Coordinates of C-alpha atoms in Angstrom, one line a residue:
M193 CA 44.8 37.9 -17.7
G194 CA 41.6 37.5 -15.8
P195 CA 39.4 40.3 -14.5
W196 CA 40.6 39.9 -10.9
S197 CA 44.2 40.2 -12.1
R198 CA 43.4 43.4 -14.1
V199 CA 41.8 45.0 -11.1
R200 CA 44.7 44.1 -8.9
V201 CA 47.2 45.6 -11.4
A202 CA 45.1 48.7 -11.7
K203 CA 45.1 49.1 -7.9
C204 CA 48.9 48.9 -7.7
Q205 CA 49.2 51.4 -10.6
M206 CA 46.8 53.7 -8.9
L207 CA 48.7 53.7 -5.7
I208 CA 52.0 54.3 -7.5
T209 CA 50.4 57.1 -9.6
C210 CA 49.1 58.8 -6.4
F211 CA 52.5 58.7 -4.9
F212 CA 54.1 60.4 -7.9
I213 CA 51.3 63.0 -8.0
L214 CA 52.0 63.8 -4.3
L215 CA 55.7 64.3 -5.2
L216 CA 54.6 66.5 -8.2
G217 CA 52.4 68.6 -5.9
L218 CA 55.3 69.0 -3.5
S219 CA 57.5 70.1 -6.3
V220 CA 55.0 72.6 -7.6
A221 CA 54.5 74.0 -4.1
T222 CA 58.2 74.4 -3.6
M223 CA 58.5 76.2 -7.0
M224 CA 55.6 78.5 -6.1
T225 CA 57.1 79.3 -2.7
L226 CA 60.4 80.2 -4.4
T227 CA 58.5 82.3 -6.9
Y228 CA 56.7 84.2 -4.2
F229 CA 59.4 84.6 -1.7
G230 CA 62.5 84.3 -4.0
A231 CA 64.7 87.3 -4.2
H232 CA 64.7 87.6 -8.0
F233 CA 60.9 87.9 -8.2
A234 CA 60.4 89.7 -4.9
V235 CA 62.7 92.6 -5.8
I236 CA 60.7 93.2 -9.0
R237 CA 57.4 92.9 -7.3
R238 CA 58.3 95.3 -4.5
A239 CA 59.1 98.1 -6.9
S240 CA 57.0 101.1 -5.6
L241 CA 55.6 102.2 -8.9
E242 CA 52.3 103.9 -9.5
K243 CA 51.4 100.9 -11.7
N244 CA 53.6 97.9 -11.5
P245 CA 53.1 95.7 -14.6
Y246 CA 54.5 92.6 -12.9
Q247 CA 52.3 92.5 -9.8
A248 CA 49.1 91.4 -11.5
V249 CA 50.9 88.7 -13.4
H250 CA 52.7 87.5 -10.3
Q251 CA 49.5 87.3 -8.2
W252 CA 47.7 85.4 -11.0
A253 CA 50.5 82.9 -11.4
F254 CA 50.8 82.3 -7.7
S255 CA 47.1 81.8 -7.2
A256 CA 46.9 79.3 -10.1
G257 CA 49.9 77.4 -8.8
L258 CA 48.4 77.1 -5.3
S259 CA 45.0 75.9 -6.7
L260 CA 46.8 73.3 -8.8
V261 CA 48.7 72.0 -5.8
G262 CA 45.5 71.7 -3.8
L263 CA 43.7 69.8 -6.5
L264 CA 46.6 67.4 -7.1
T265 CA 47.1 66.7 -3.4
L266 CA 43.4 66.3 -2.7
G267 CA 42.9 64.0 -5.7
A268 CA 45.8 61.8 -4.8
V269 CA 44.7 61.4 -1.2
L270 CA 41.1 60.6 -2.1
S271 CA 42.1 58.2 -4.8
A272 CA 44.6 56.4 -2.6
A273 CA 42.0 56.1 0.2
A274 CA 39.3 54.9 -2.3
T275 CA 41.7 52.3 -3.7
V276 CA 42.5 50.8 -0.3
R277 CA 38.9 51.0 1.1
E278 CA 37.2 50.3 -2.2
A279 CA 34.9 53.3 -1.7
Q280 CA 33.0 54.4 -4.7
G281 CA 32.3 57.9 -3.4
L282 CA 35.9 58.7 -2.6
M283 CA 37.0 57.4 -6.1
A284 CA 34.4 59.8 -7.7
G285 CA 35.8 62.7 -5.7
G286 CA 39.4 61.9 -6.7
F287 CA 38.2 61.7 -10.4
L288 CA 36.6 65.1 -10.1
C289 CA 39.8 66.6 -8.6
F290 CA 41.9 65.2 -11.3
S291 CA 39.5 66.5 -13.9
L292 CA 39.8 70.0 -12.5
A293 CA 43.6 69.7 -12.3
F294 CA 43.7 68.5 -15.9
C295 CA 41.6 71.5 -17.1
A296 CA 43.9 73.9 -15.1
Q297 CA 47.0 72.5 -16.7
V298 CA 45.5 72.6 -20.2
Q299 CA 44.7 76.3 -19.5
V300 CA 48.3 76.9 -18.4
V301 CA 49.7 75.2 -21.6
F302 CA 47.3 77.3 -23.8
W303 CA 48.4 80.4 -22.0
R304 CA 52.1 79.6 -22.5
L305 CA 51.5 78.9 -26.2
H306 CA 49.4 82.0 -26.7
S307 CA 51.5 84.5 -24.6
P308 CA 54.9 83.0 -24.2
T309 CA 56.6 86.3 -23.2
Q310 CA 54.0 87.8 -21.0
V311 CA 55.9 87.3 -17.7
E312 CA 59.1 88.3 -19.3
D313 CA 57.7 91.5 -20.8
A314 CA 56.1 92.4 -17.4
M315 CA 59.4 92.0 -15.6
L316 CA 61.3 93.9 -18.2
D317 CA 58.8 96.7 -18.3
T318 CA 59.0 97.1 -14.5
Y319 CA 62.8 97.2 -14.7
D320 CA 62.6 99.8 -17.5
L321 CA 60.3 102.1 -15.4
V322 CA 62.6 101.9 -12.4
Y323 CA 65.7 102.4 -14.5
E324 CA 64.4 105.5 -16.3
Q325 CA 63.1 107.1 -13.1
A326 CA 66.4 106.4 -11.3
M327 CA 68.5 107.9 -14.2
K328 CA 66.4 111.0 -14.3
G329 CA 67.0 111.6 -10.6
T330 CA 63.4 112.2 -9.7
S331 CA 63.5 110.0 -6.6
H332 CA 66.2 108.6 -4.3
V333 CA 64.0 105.6 -3.7
R334 CA 64.2 104.6 -7.3
R335 CA 68.0 104.5 -7.2
Q336 CA 67.9 102.2 -4.2
E337 CA 65.4 99.9 -5.9
L338 CA 67.6 99.9 -9.1
A339 CA 70.7 99.0 -7.1
A340 CA 68.8 96.2 -5.4
I341 CA 67.6 94.7 -8.7
Q342 CA 71.1 94.9 -10.2
D343 CA 72.7 93.2 -7.1
V344 CA 70.2 90.4 -7.2
F345 CA 70.5 89.7 -10.9
L346 CA 74.3 90.5 -10.9
C347 CA 73.9 92.9 -13.8
C348 CA 74.3 96.6 -14.4
G349 CA 72.3 98.9 -16.6
K350 CA 71.1 98.2 -20.0
R351 CA 72.9 98.8 -23.3
S352 CA 70.6 100.2 -25.9
P353 CA 71.6 102.2 -29.0
F354 CA 68.3 104.2 -28.6
S355 CA 69.2 105.5 -25.1
R356 CA 68.4 109.1 -24.4
L357 CA 70.0 109.4 -21.0
G358 CA 73.5 110.3 -22.2
S359 CA 76.3 110.5 -19.7
T360 CA 74.1 109.7 -16.7
E361 CA 73.7 106.1 -18.0
A362 CA 77.4 105.9 -18.8
D363 CA 78.4 106.8 -15.2
L364 CA 76.0 104.2 -13.7
C365 CA 78.3 101.1 -14.2
Q366 CA 81.9 101.7 -13.1
G367 CA 84.6 99.6 -11.7
E368 CA 83.6 95.9 -11.1
E369 CA 80.0 96.6 -12.1
A370 CA 81.1 97.5 -15.6
A371 CA 82.1 93.8 -16.1
R372 CA 78.6 92.6 -15.4
E373 CA 76.2 91.7 -18.1
D374 CA 73.3 93.7 -19.3
C375 CA 70.3 93.6 -16.9
L376 CA 67.9 92.9 -19.8
Q377 CA 69.9 89.8 -20.8
G378 CA 70.3 88.7 -17.2
I379 CA 66.5 88.9 -16.5
R380 CA 65.8 87.0 -19.7
S381 CA 68.2 84.2 -19.0
F382 CA 66.9 83.8 -15.4
L383 CA 63.3 83.6 -16.6
R384 CA 64.1 81.1 -19.4
T385 CA 65.6 78.7 -16.8
H386 CA 62.5 79.2 -14.6
Q387 CA 60.1 78.7 -17.4
Q388 CA 61.9 75.5 -18.5
V389 CA 61.4 74.0 -15.1
A390 CA 57.7 75.1 -15.1
S391 CA 57.2 73.5 -18.5
S392 CA 58.7 70.3 -17.4
L393 CA 56.5 70.1 -14.3
T394 CA 53.5 70.9 -16.4
S395 CA 54.2 68.1 -18.9
I396 CA 54.8 65.6 -16.1
G397 CA 51.6 66.7 -14.4
L398 CA 49.6 66.2 -17.6
A399 CA 50.9 62.7 -18.1
L400 CA 50.2 61.7 -14.5
T401 CA 46.8 63.4 -14.4
V402 CA 45.7 61.6 -17.6
S403 CA 46.9 58.3 -16.1
A404 CA 45.1 58.9 -12.9
L405 CA 41.9 59.8 -14.7
L406 CA 41.9 56.5 -16.6
L407 CA 42.7 54.4 -13.6
S408 CA 40.2 56.1 -11.3
S409 CA 37.4 55.6 -13.9
F410 CA 38.3 52.0 -14.4
L411 CA 38.4 51.3 -10.6
W412 CA 35.1 53.2 -10.1
F413 CA 33.4 50.9 -12.6
A414 CA 35.1 47.8 -11.1
I415 CA 33.9 48.8 -7.6
R416 CA 30.4 49.5 -8.9
C417 CA 30.2 46.1 -10.6
G418 CA 31.5 44.3 -7.5
C419 CA 34.8 43.2 -9.0
S420 CA 36.7 43.9 -5.8
L421 CA 39.5 41.9 -4.4
D422 CA 39.5 42.4 -0.6
R423 CA 35.8 42.6 0.1
K424 CA 34.6 39.7 2.2
G425 CA 31.1 38.2 2.3
K426 CA 28.7 39.4 4.9
Y427 CA 26.6 36.8 6.7
T428 CA 23.5 37.4 8.8
L429 CA 21.9 35.0 11.3
T430 CA 18.2 34.5 10.8
P431 CA 15.9 32.8 13.3
R432 CA 14.9 29.2 12.5
A433 CA 11.3 28.8 11.3
C434 CA 8.7 27.5 13.7
G435 CA 8.5 23.7 14.0
R436 CA 11.6 22.9 11.8
Q437 CA 13.9 20.2 13.0
P438 CA 17.7 20.6 12.8
Q439 CA 19.2 19.1 9.6
E440 CA 22.2 17.5 11.3
P441 CA 21.7 13.7 12.0
S442 CA 21.8 12.7 15.6
L443 CA 22.2 9.4 17.4
F444 CA 20.4 8.8 20.6
R445 CA 21.1 5.9 22.9
C446 CA 18.6 4.7 25.5
S447 CA 20.1 4.0 28.9
Q448 CA 18.8 1.5 31.4
G449 CA 16.8 4.1 33.2
G450 CA 13.6 3.7 31.1
P451 CA 11.7 5.8 28.6
A452 CA 11.6 8.9 30.7
H453 CA 15.4 8.9 31.2
C454 CA 15.8 8.3 27.5
L455 CA 13.7 11.3 26.6
H456 CA 15.5 13.5 29.1
S457 CA 18.9 12.5 27.7
E458 CA 17.8 13.3 24.2
A459 CA 16.6 16.7 25.3
V460 CA 19.9 17.4 26.9
A461 CA 21.8 16.4 23.7
I462 CA 19.8 18.6 21.4
G463 CA 16.4 20.2 21.5
P464 CA 14.1 21.7 18.9
R465 CA 14.2 25.5 18.6
G466 CA 11.1 27.6 19.2
C467 CA 10.0 30.6 17.1
S468 CA 12.3 32.9 19.0
G469 CA 15.4 30.9 18.2
S470 CA 16.1 29.8 21.8
L471 CA 16.4 26.2 23.1
R472 CA 13.5 24.7 25.0
W473 CA 13.4 21.4 27.0
L474 CA 11.4 18.4 25.9
H475 CA 8.7 17.3 28.3
E476 CA 7.6 13.7 28.7
S477 CA 4.3 14.5 26.9
D478 CA 6.0 15.8 23.8
A479 CA 6.6 13.5 20.9
A480 CA 10.2 12.3 20.6
P481 CA 11.9 10.2 18.0
L482 CA 12.5 6.6 18.8
P483 CA 16.0 5.6 19.7
L484 CA 18.2 3.9 17.1
S485 CA 18.1 0.6 19.0
C486 CA 14.3 0.4 18.5
H487 CA 14.7 0.2 14.7
L488 CA 16.9 -2.9 14.7
P489 CA 15.8 -6.0 12.8
A490 CA 13.3 -8.4 14.3
H491 CA 15.8 -11.0 15.2
R492 CA 17.7 -8.5 17.4
A493 CA 14.4 -7.6 19.0
L494 CA 13.7 -11.3 19.7
Q495 CA 17.2 -11.6 21.3
G496 CA 16.4 -8.6 23.5
R497 CA 13.2 -10.0 24.7
S498 CA 14.8 -13.3 25.5
R499 CA 17.2 -11.4 27.7
G500 CA 14.5 -9.5 29.6
G501 CA 13.0 -7.1 27.0
L502 CA 14.2 -4.0 25.3
S503 CA 15.2 -1.4 27.9
G504 CA 13.6 1.9 27.4
C505 CA 11.7 1.1 24.2
P506 CA 8.0 0.8 23.6
E507 CA 6.4 -2.5 22.7
R508 CA 6.5 -2.2 18.9
G509 CA 9.6 -4.2 18.1
L510 CA 7.5 -7.3 17.1
S511 CA 5.1 -5.4 14.9
D512 CA 8.0 -4.1 12.9

C-alpha cells in the first residue's frame, strides 16, 4: 500500500472515529443528565441534612462528566474539520482535546479502582442519617424524606441485627410495604447497574480516544510533510521579462498589399509584450521577422521574380 493510500485510509478512519466519539459524548451527556435530574439520585441529594455526604461526590462526578463530554465533542469536531480541510492547526487542537480527555478517563479509572464503593457508601450514609432521624421522631420533614426515598427505590426500612430502634422500626413497614426489599439492598443493586453502564462507557471512550490520538498524530505529520490528497497546485502569473519573444511558433503570410501591410498584419496576429505585460503594436520602424515565403529556396525566388517579383518581401532572395 502506497503512502497516498495510507493517508486516504487514515482519513476515512478518522472521520468514522469522530462520528463514534460524538455518539459517545451524546451517551455520556445523557447519562449525566439522568444522574443529575434522575429521581433516584435527586431524592438522596435533596435530603436536608446538616452535612449530606452524597452532595460533594455528586457535584464532583457531574462536573467531571460535563468536562469529559465537552472535550470529546470539541476534539471530534476539530479533528473532523481538520481532516476535511487538511488544516494542521485544527488537527493539533483536536489532538490536544483528545489528550486531555484521555487523561480524564484514566483518572476516572484510577478512582474507580482505588475507591470502588465511594459513591455507594455516600448514598448509604445519607440514607442511614435520614432513617435514624426519622425513626427517632425528631423532625416531621425527615419522615417525609424517608418516605420519598422508599417510594423511589421501592424498598422499605433496613433489616439489621444491630438495630437499636426497637418497635419503632418494626412498625415502619406494614401491609404491602412489608413485602418490599431492604432499602440498603435496593440502593446497592441500583448503583451496581449504573456503575456497570459507566464502566462500559469509560472503556469504549478509552479505546476510541487512543485510536483518535494515533490517527490525529499520523494525519498531522502527513499534512505537515505535504502528503495530502485533495490539495491542488497553486499557480501564479508572472509578467514576461523585457525583450523576450513568445516561445510559440507563428506563421506569417504576406499579402499583396506590400511590406507595410505585412508588418501590420503580423502585429495584429501577435505582438511582443512590454515590461508591464501588456500588448503593444508594432510600428513600421520596428524590426520585424521576415515572412516565411521569403525563406524559400532560390529557385522559388527566381520563379517569383519571373512572375513580377516577390510581393511584400525585401530584395534579399537572390543573395540567399
